Amino acid sequence: MKVKDYFKEHKWIIPVAIAAGVLIITAIVIAVYSSGHFAKGTKVNGIDVSGMSVKQLQKRIGEYSINVKERKIDEKSRDESFFEETIKGSDIGLAVGDAQPLYDILKGQGFIKFFVGDKKDYEISHTLSYDKDLLAKEVSALKGASATDGTEAVSASIAEYTEGKGYEIVSEQQGDILDEQATCEVIEKAVASLKESVDLSKEKAYKKPEFTSESDVLKDAVETLNRYVGTKITYQFGDDTVVLDGTRINKWIKIKKDNTVKLRRNKVEKFVQELHRKYDTVFTNRKFKTAYGDTVTVYGGDYGWWMNTVKET
């Protein structure tokens, strides 16, 4: 049988051969393409490299920049606003470090994983390299790093004594001056995974108040203060009544810079001495009116009111 006649009788062979050829060529193209491109879902140290070649990743890194969101607080109104600055990867010397581990990942993925995907985050060292000194310089150049133009954070404090309320904590106020070390750490972490932006307020990269309303030292101080001013002592001297309570005691208290509390002993002693001088009658001279209408003076004598000032203090 002639070849021509054979193909006439088996017409299906040609389209099948063509289809098979197309499939083979397609498979070869895909195999070649997949050998140089990461499978869908592939991450390297948190960086999504799906469908990229190593050169494309290097290009992306070369063009990389990160938007840094910062806050601004009005010193008087304490109103909060936000603005952004940009740090370029090229400004901090960002580049692919050792590329060989990336090629090793591509080699390990192969043709099948390229189709089905490889939802894996590969952890390899030295993927990215950058100059930490240059990064620190860029952070120092951020507007939020300027203490001159910034608003300082204000620590929580203890309000002055109020009759009927005692002492209360005044809440802290956040500032807008960056903690440069914390900021560097936040940006380093973001750059390591090529994040496009970072919010320094959410990442708590600002200088913090020394004391907050949740600080134990403040809570303890207020508890101690209110225990002092919550004291009430009533002295009865004949027809005279003297009440010692918070309205007087609060003036005897000193709150130190570290928010610890001190009761001024000299103030307490002064109060006791005043009572002693005014109301103690023992050993003092007394005048009496006799039944005859005359006034006589009795000198001294170990009877009358006497206050133990040491014990009372």
mmCIF file of C-alpha atoms in Angstrom:
data_model
loop_
_atom_site.group_PDB
_atom_site.id
_atom_site.type_symbol
_atom_site.label_atom_id
_atom_site.label_comp_id
_atom_site.label_asym_id
_atom_site.label_seq_id
_atom_site.Cartn_x
_atom_site.Cartn_y
_atom_site.Cartn_z
ATOM 1 C CA MET A 1 0.000 0.000 0.000
ATOM 2 C CA LYS A 2 1.253 3.410 -0.900
ATOM 3 C CA VAL A 3 1.906 5.962 1.808
ATOM 4 C CA LYS A 4 -0.571 8.308 0.194
ATOM 5 C CA ASP A 5 -3.254 5.671 0.197
ATOM 6 C CA TYR A 6 -2.420 4.765 3.788
ATOM 7 C CA PHE A 7 -3.037 8.279 5.053
ATOM 8 C CA LYS A 8 -6.239 8.439 3.046
ATOM 9 C CA GLU A 9 -7.501 5.412 4.917
ATOM 10 C CA HIS A 10 -6.173 6.693 8.264
ATOM 11 C CA LYS A 11 -7.057 10.375 8.146
ATOM 12 C CA TRP A 12 -7.020 10.665 11.964
ATOM 13 C CA ILE A 13 -3.255 10.144 12.107
ATOM 14 C CA ILE A 14 -2.328 13.628 10.853
ATOM 15 C CA PRO A 15 -4.450 15.682 13.316
ATOM 16 C CA VAL A 16 -3.387 13.389 16.153
ATOM 17 C CA ALA A 17 0.255 13.821 15.190
ATOM 18 C CA ILE A 18 -0.163 17.578 14.985
ATOM 19 C CA ALA A 19 -1.898 17.666 18.369
ATOM 20 C CA ALA A 20 0.794 15.472 19.875
ATOM 21 C CA GLY A 21 3.461 17.740 18.425
ATOM 22 C CA VAL A 22 1.762 20.818 19.849
ATOM 23 C CA LEU A 23 1.517 19.141 23.238
ATOM 24 C CA ILE A 24 5.166 18.147 23.168
ATOM 25 C CA ILE A 25 6.285 21.631 22.156
ATOM 26 C CA THR A 26 3.991 23.167 24.800
ATOM 27 C CA ALA A 27 5.347 20.796 27.423
ATOM 28 C CA ILE A 28 8.913 21.691 26.449
ATOM 29 C CA VAL A 29 8.139 25.422 26.588
ATOM 30 C CA ILE A 30 6.429 25.064 29.957
ATOM 31 C CA ALA A 31 9.251 22.907 31.261
ATOM 32 C CA VAL A 32 11.812 25.486 30.182
ATOM 33 C CA TYR A 33 9.693 28.344 31.586
ATOM 34 C CA SER A 34 8.978 26.547 34.863
ATOM 35 C CA SER A 35 12.640 25.775 35.373
ATOM 36 C CA GLY A 36 13.315 29.493 35.630
ATOM 37 C CA HIS A 37 10.151 30.723 37.392
ATOM 38 C CA PHE A 38 8.811 30.096 40.871
ATOM 39 C CA ALA A 39 5.584 28.112 41.253
ATOM 40 C CA LYS A 40 2.365 29.793 42.321
ATOM 41 C CA GLY A 41 2.177 30.357 46.080
ATOM 42 C CA THR A 42 5.939 30.314 46.587
ATOM 43 C CA LYS A 43 7.328 32.605 49.262
ATOM 44 C CA VAL A 44 10.919 33.185 50.263
ATOM 45 C CA ASN A 45 11.337 34.594 53.772
ATOM 46 C CA GLY A 46 7.806 35.950 53.540
ATOM 47 C CA ILE A 47 8.314 37.501 50.077
ATOM 48 C CA ASP A 48 5.735 36.371 47.502
ATOM 49 C CA VAL A 49 7.760 35.343 44.440
ATOM 50 C CA SER A 50 4.952 33.547 42.545
ATOM 51 C CA GLY A 51 5.700 33.429 38.792
ATOM 52 C CA MET A 52 8.939 35.398 39.135
ATOM 53 C CA SER A 53 12.355 34.524 37.850
ATOM 54 C CA VAL A 54 15.409 35.270 39.956
ATOM 55 C CA LYS A 55 16.244 38.174 37.641
ATOM 56 C CA GLN A 56 12.723 39.577 38.015
ATOM 57 C CA LEU A 57 13.070 39.344 41.782
ATOM 58 C CA GLN A 58 16.401 41.145 41.577
ATOM 59 C CA LYS A 59 14.789 43.846 39.438
ATOM 60 C CA ARG A 60 11.915 44.222 41.879
ATOM 61 C CA ILE A 61 14.370 44.595 44.730
ATOM 62 C CA GLY A 62 16.324 47.172 42.730
ATOM 63 C CA GLU A 63 13.153 49.243 42.284
ATOM 64 C CA TYR A 64 11.865 48.655 45.806
ATOM 65 C CA SER A 65 10.782 51.440 48.132
ATOM 66 C CA ILE A 66 8.723 51.488 51.319
ATOM 67 C CA ASN A 67 6.159 54.091 52.373
ATOM 68 C CA VAL A 68 6.565 55.016 56.023
ATOM 69 C CA LYS A 69 3.382 56.287 57.677
ATOM 70 C CA GLU A 70 4.004 58.656 60.588
ATOM 71 C CA ARG A 71 1.808 60.640 62.945
ATOM 72 C CA LYS A 72 1.806 64.308 63.850
ATOM 73 C CA ILE A 73 0.277 65.604 67.082
ATOM 74 C CA ASP A 74 -0.612 69.243 67.641
ATOM 75 C CA GLU A 75 1.075 70.274 70.875
ATOM 76 C CA LYS A 76 -1.836 72.454 72.029
ATOM 77 C CA SER A 77 -4.966 70.674 70.828
ATOM 78 C CA ARG A 78 -3.367 67.180 70.827
ATOM 79 C CA ASP A 79 -5.172 66.555 67.510
ATOM 80 C CA GLU A 80 -3.631 63.698 65.537
ATOM 81 C CA SER A 81 -2.867 63.652 61.803
ATOM 82 C CA PHE A 82 -0.788 61.413 59.545
ATOM 83 C CA PHE A 83 1.684 61.785 56.680
ATOM 84 C CA GLU A 84 3.998 59.521 54.673
ATOM 85 C CA GLU A 85 7.653 59.505 53.733
ATOM 86 C CA THR A 86 9.467 57.107 51.409
ATOM 87 C CA ILE A 87 12.672 55.159 51.879
ATOM 88 C CA LYS A 88 14.152 53.715 48.676
ATOM 89 C CA GLY A 89 15.856 50.355 48.679
ATOM 90 C CA SER A 90 18.740 51.877 46.736
ATOM 91 C CA ASP A 91 19.255 54.404 49.563
ATOM 92 C CA ILE A 92 20.012 51.616 52.019
ATOM 93 C CA GLY A 93 22.003 49.450 49.600
ATOM 94 C CA LEU A 94 19.255 46.830 49.282
ATOM 95 C CA ALA A 95 20.164 43.918 46.999
ATOM 96 C CA VAL A 96 19.861 40.158 46.626
ATOM 97 C CA GLY A 97 22.555 38.574 48.733
ATOM 98 C CA ASP A 98 23.452 35.023 47.747
ATOM 99 C CA ALA A 99 21.217 34.061 44.797
ATOM 100 C CA GLN A 100 22.236 30.390 44.708
ATOM 101 C CA PRO A 101 19.623 29.255 47.281
ATOM 102 C CA LEU A 102 16.949 30.800 45.025
ATOM 103 C CA TYR A 103 18.122 28.737 42.067
ATOM 104 C CA ASP A 104 18.145 25.664 44.313
ATOM 105 C CA ILE A 105 14.467 26.274 45.143
ATOM 106 C CA LEU A 106 13.624 26.522 41.424
ATOM 107 C CA LYS A 107 15.460 23.291 40.744
ATOM 108 C CA GLY A 108 13.596 21.521 43.527
ATOM 109 C CA GLN A 109 10.149 22.672 42.398
ATOM 110 C CA GLY A 110 10.215 21.275 38.901
ATOM 111 C CA PHE A 111 7.501 20.926 36.281
ATOM 112 C CA ILE A 112 4.725 19.398 38.416
ATOM 113 C CA LYS A 113 4.862 21.909 41.281
ATOM 114 C CA PHE A 114 4.717 24.722 38.749
ATOM 115 C CA PHE A 115 1.284 23.441 37.728
ATOM 116 C CA VAL A 116 -0.154 22.438 41.099
ATOM 117 C CA GLY A 117 1.499 25.248 43.059
ATOM 118 C CA ASP A 118 3.890 25.227 45.981
ATOM 119 C CA LYS A 119 2.305 26.939 48.961
ATOM 120 C CA LYS A 120 5.464 27.052 50.980
ATOM 121 C CA ASP A 121 7.492 29.808 52.625
ATOM 122 C CA TYR A 122 11.155 28.937 52.185
ATOM 123 C CA GLU A 123 13.400 30.223 54.950
ATOM 124 C CA ILE A 124 16.880 30.908 53.655
ATOM 125 C CA SER A 125 19.626 33.115 55.030
ATOM 126 C CA HIS A 126 21.169 36.094 53.245
ATOM 127 C CA THR A 127 18.320 36.449 50.734
ATOM 128 C CA LEU A 128 18.477 40.207 51.032
ATOM 129 C CA SER A 129 21.344 42.388 52.078
ATOM 130 C CA TYR A 130 21.340 46.054 53.060
ATOM 131 C CA ASP A 131 23.523 48.503 54.923
ATOM 132 C CA LYS A 132 22.267 48.957 58.501
ATOM 133 C CA ASP A 133 24.203 52.199 58.882
ATOM 134 C CA LEU A 134 22.494 53.628 55.801
ATOM 135 C CA LEU A 135 19.113 52.520 57.157
ATOM 136 C CA ALA A 136 19.840 54.205 60.494
ATOM 137 C CA LYS A 137 20.777 57.366 58.586
ATOM 138 C CA GLU A 138 17.477 57.281 56.670
ATOM 139 C CA VAL A 139 15.520 56.785 59.893
ATOM 140 C CA SER A 140 17.307 59.737 61.501
ATOM 141 C CA ALA A 141 16.295 61.844 58.500
ATOM 142 C CA LEU A 142 12.580 61.096 58.950
ATOM 143 C CA LYS A 143 10.544 64.087 60.110
ATOM 144 C CA GLY A 144 9.240 62.115 63.071
ATOM 145 C CA ALA A 145 12.770 61.663 64.401
ATOM 146 C CA SER A 146 13.189 65.383 65.027
ATOM 147 C CA ALA A 147 12.796 66.280 68.700
ATOM 148 C CA THR A 148 12.884 69.986 67.773
ATOM 149 C CA ASP A 149 9.734 69.852 65.647
ATOM 150 C CA GLY A 150 8.054 67.029 67.525
ATOM 151 C CA THR A 151 5.643 66.825 70.416
ATOM 152 C CA GLU A 152 6.905 65.036 73.505
ATOM 153 C CA ALA A 153 4.911 62.241 75.108
ATOM 154 C CA VAL A 154 3.443 63.243 78.473
ATOM 155 C CA SER A 155 3.451 60.747 81.331
ATOM 156 C CA ALA A 156 0.358 59.962 83.332
ATOM 157 C CA SER A 157 0.300 61.904 86.571
ATOM 158 C CA ILE A 158 -1.637 62.385 89.790
ATOM 159 C CA ALA A 159 -4.156 65.214 89.867
ATOM 160 C CA GLU A 160 -4.279 67.599 92.799
ATOM 161 C CA TYR A 161 -6.455 66.673 95.753
ATOM 162 C CA THR A 162 -10.163 67.383 95.285
ATOM 163 C CA GLU A 163 -12.460 67.389 98.283
ATOM 164 C CA GLY A 164 -14.968 64.586 97.985
ATOM 165 C CA LYS A 165 -12.939 62.789 95.284
ATOM 166 C CA GLY A 166 -9.474 62.586 96.736
ATOM 167 C CA TYR A 167 -6.684 61.840 94.266
ATOM 168 C CA GLU A 168 -7.118 60.574 90.700
ATOM 169 C CA ILE A 169 -4.803 59.564 87.856
ATOM 170 C CA VAL A 170 -4.546 61.886 84.850
ATOM 171 C CA SER A 171 -4.028 59.743 81.724
ATOM 172 C CA GLU A 172 -0.843 59.898 79.682
ATOM 173 C CA GLN A 173 -0.640 61.609 76.278
ATOM 174 C CA GLN A 174 1.212 60.087 73.344
ATOM 175 C CA GLY A 175 3.806 62.080 71.434
ATOM 176 C CA ASP A 176 5.055 61.989 67.852
ATOM 177 C CA ILE A 177 8.820 61.674 68.328
ATOM 178 C CA LEU A 178 10.195 58.389 67.020
ATOM 179 C CA ASP A 179 12.231 55.922 69.018
ATOM 180 C CA GLU A 180 14.919 55.513 66.368
ATOM 181 C CA GLN A 181 16.083 52.073 67.492
ATOM 182 C CA ALA A 182 12.523 50.718 67.542
ATOM 183 C CA THR A 183 11.851 52.363 64.156
ATOM 184 C CA CYS A 184 14.913 50.715 62.608
ATOM 185 C CA GLU A 185 13.755 47.320 63.874
ATOM 186 C CA VAL A 186 10.238 47.832 62.476
ATOM 187 C CA ILE A 187 11.507 48.934 59.054
ATOM 188 C CA GLU A 188 14.121 46.152 58.914
ATOM 189 C CA LYS A 189 11.363 43.602 59.453
ATOM 190 C CA ALA A 190 9.195 45.197 56.759
ATOM 191 C CA VAL A 191 12.055 45.410 54.255
ATOM 192 C CA ALA A 192 12.979 41.759 54.861
ATOM 193 C CA SER A 193 9.622 40.731 53.354
ATOM 194 C CA LEU A 194 9.522 43.623 50.823
ATOM 195 C CA LYS A 195 6.396 45.167 52.333
ATOM 196 C CA GLU A 196 5.244 48.231 50.455
ATOM 197 C CA SER A 197 4.283 50.226 53.542
ATOM 198 C CA VAL A 198 4.569 50.312 57.308
ATOM 199 C CA ASP A 199 2.543 52.225 59.914
ATOM 200 C CA LEU A 200 4.877 53.360 62.689
ATOM 201 C CA SER A 201 1.962 54.291 64.939
ATOM 202 C CA LYS A 202 0.461 50.796 64.761
ATOM 203 C CA GLU A 203 3.914 49.291 65.219
ATOM 204 C CA LYS A 204 4.401 51.394 68.396
ATOM 205 C CA ALA A 205 7.710 52.828 67.223
ATOM 206 C CA TYR A 206 7.320 56.114 69.106
ATOM 207 C CA LYS A 207 8.923 57.227 72.352
ATOM 208 C CA LYS A 208 6.630 56.174 75.153
ATOM 209 C CA PRO A 209 5.557 58.071 78.279
ATOM 210 C CA GLU A 210 7.573 57.018 81.317
ATOM 211 C CA PHE A 211 4.375 56.386 83.285
ATOM 212 C CA THR A 212 0.945 55.322 82.025
ATOM 213 C CA SER A 213 -2.386 55.148 83.809
ATOM 214 C CA GLU A 214 -1.715 51.414 84.163
ATOM 215 C CA SER A 215 1.672 51.848 85.853
ATOM 216 C CA ASP A 216 1.723 50.041 89.199
ATOM 217 C CA VAL A 217 3.689 52.838 90.851
ATOM 218 C CA LEU A 218 0.911 55.320 90.033
ATOM 219 C CA LYS A 219 -1.857 52.995 91.144
ATOM 220 C CA ASP A 220 -0.031 52.277 94.399
ATOM 221 C CA ALA A 221 0.603 55.986 94.960
ATOM 222 C CA VAL A 222 -3.057 56.926 94.478
ATOM 223 C CA GLU A 223 -4.133 54.114 96.777
ATOM 224 C CA THR A 224 -1.721 55.361 99.464
ATOM 225 C CA LEU A 225 -2.756 58.992 98.997
ATOM 226 C CA ASN A 226 -6.451 58.233 99.277
ATOM 227 C CA ARG A 227 -5.800 56.127 102.355
ATOM 228 C CA TYR A 228 -4.091 59.121 103.962
ATOM 229 C CA VAL A 229 -6.748 61.689 103.050
ATOM 230 C CA GLY A 230 -9.506 59.221 103.882
ATOM 231 C CA THR A 231 -8.445 59.404 107.524
ATOM 232 C CA LYS A 232 -10.760 61.335 109.848
ATOM 233 C CA ILE A 233 -9.940 62.016 113.505
ATOM 234 C CA THR A 234 -12.134 64.106 115.796
ATOM 235 C CA TYR A 235 -10.592 65.762 118.860
ATOM 236 C CA GLN A 236 -12.877 66.971 121.649
ATOM 237 C CA PHE A 237 -11.441 69.580 124.011
ATOM 238 C CA GLY A 238 -14.251 70.610 126.349
ATOM 239 C CA ASP A 239 -16.684 72.522 124.181
ATOM 240 C CA ASP A 240 -14.206 72.745 121.289
ATOM 241 C CA THR A 241 -14.136 70.191 118.464
ATOM 242 C CA VAL A 242 -11.173 69.845 116.090
ATOM 243 C CA VAL A 243 -11.552 67.629 113.006
ATOM 244 C CA LEU A 244 -8.501 66.262 111.190
ATOM 245 C CA ASP A 245 -9.396 65.023 107.687
ATOM 246 C CA GLY A 246 -8.303 65.117 104.052
ATOM 247 C CA THR A 247 -8.730 68.864 103.665
ATOM 248 C CA ARG A 248 -5.824 69.326 106.053
ATOM 249 C CA ILE A 249 -3.884 66.095 105.517
ATOM 250 C CA ASN A 250 -3.454 66.647 101.737
ATOM 251 C CA LYS A 251 -1.250 69.656 102.550
ATOM 252 C CA TRP A 252 1.122 67.409 104.463
ATOM 253 C CA ILE A 253 1.768 65.083 101.539
ATOM 254 C CA LYS A 254 4.638 65.228 99.054
ATOM 255 C CA ILE A 255 4.499 63.359 95.734
ATOM 256 C CA LYS A 256 8.044 62.749 94.492
ATOM 257 C CA LYS A 257 9.195 62.823 90.861
ATOM 258 C CA ASP A 258 9.173 59.027 90.757
ATOM 259 C CA ASN A 259 5.533 59.127 91.953
ATOM 260 C CA THR A 260 6.274 57.690 95.359
ATOM 261 C CA VAL A 261 4.475 59.287 98.312
ATOM 262 C CA LYS A 262 5.932 60.860 101.419
ATOM 263 C CA LEU A 263 4.022 62.181 104.432
ATOM 264 C CA ARG A 264 5.876 65.236 105.729
ATOM 265 C CA ARG A 265 6.480 64.420 109.378
ATOM 266 C CA ASN A 266 7.369 68.016 110.221
ATOM 267 C CA LYS A 267 3.870 69.087 109.117
ATOM 268 C CA VAL A 268 2.288 66.456 111.355
ATOM 269 C CA GLU A 269 4.460 67.524 114.274
ATOM 270 C CA LYS A 270 3.528 71.165 113.732
ATOM 271 C CA PHE A 271 -0.193 70.322 113.855
ATOM 272 C CA VAL A 272 0.216 68.331 117.074
ATOM 273 C CA GLN A 273 2.249 71.132 118.634
ATOM 274 C CA GLU A 274 -0.469 73.633 117.738
ATOM 275 C CA LEU A 275 -3.050 71.479 119.516
ATOM 276 C CA HIS A 276 -0.690 71.137 122.442
ATOM 277 C CA ARG A 277 -0.162 74.872 122.797
ATOM 278 C CA LYS A 278 -3.828 75.718 122.385
ATOM 279 C CA TYR A 279 -5.520 73.060 124.470
ATOM 280 C CA ASP A 280 -3.061 71.651 127.005
ATOM 281 C CA THR A 281 -3.893 73.114 130.446
ATOM 282 C CA VAL A 282 -1.690 71.083 132.767
ATOM 283 C CA PHE A 283 0.970 73.152 134.588
ATOM 284 C CA THR A 284 -0.612 76.397 133.351
ATOM 285 C CA ASN A 285 -1.933 79.287 135.423
ATOM 286 C CA ARG A 286 -5.727 79.444 135.787
ATOM 287 C CA LYS A 287 -8.106 82.153 136.848
ATOM 288 C CA PHE A 288 -11.198 81.355 138.894
ATOM 289 C CA LYS A 289 -14.068 83.536 140.051
ATOM 290 C CA THR A 290 -14.884 83.014 143.724
ATOM 291 C CA ALA A 291 -18.315 82.897 145.327
ATOM 292 C CA TYR A 292 -17.635 86.386 146.585
ATOM 293 C CA GLY A 293 -17.205 87.727 143.070
ATOM 294 C CA ASP A 294 -13.442 88.083 143.215
ATOM 295 C CA THR A 295 -11.078 86.618 140.565
ATOM 296 C CA VAL A 296 -8.120 84.657 141.830
ATOM 297 C CA THR A 297 -5.184 83.077 139.973
ATOM 298 C CA VAL A 298 -3.967 79.554 140.714
ATOM 299 C CA TYR A 299 -0.386 79.032 139.571
ATOM 300 C CA GLY A 300 0.815 75.700 138.093
ATOM 301 C CA GLY A 301 -0.585 72.411 139.225
ATOM 302 C CA ASP A 302 -0.431 68.940 137.657
ATOM 303 C CA TYR A 303 -4.026 68.718 136.637
ATOM 304 C CA GLY A 304 -5.853 69.664 133.408
ATOM 305 C CA TRP A 305 -5.518 68.598 129.730
ATOM 306 C CA TRP A 306 -2.198 67.143 128.662
ATOM 307 C CA MET A 307 -1.373 65.711 125.216
ATOM 308 C CA ASN A 308 1.323 63.102 124.667
ATOM 309 C CA THR A 309 2.749 64.845 121.579
ATOM 310 C CA VAL A 310 5.245 62.095 120.727
ATOM 311 C CA LYS A 311 2.627 59.345 120.745
ATOM 312 C CA GLU A 312 0.028 61.502 119.004
ATOM 313 C CA THR A 313 2.465 62.345 116.213
#
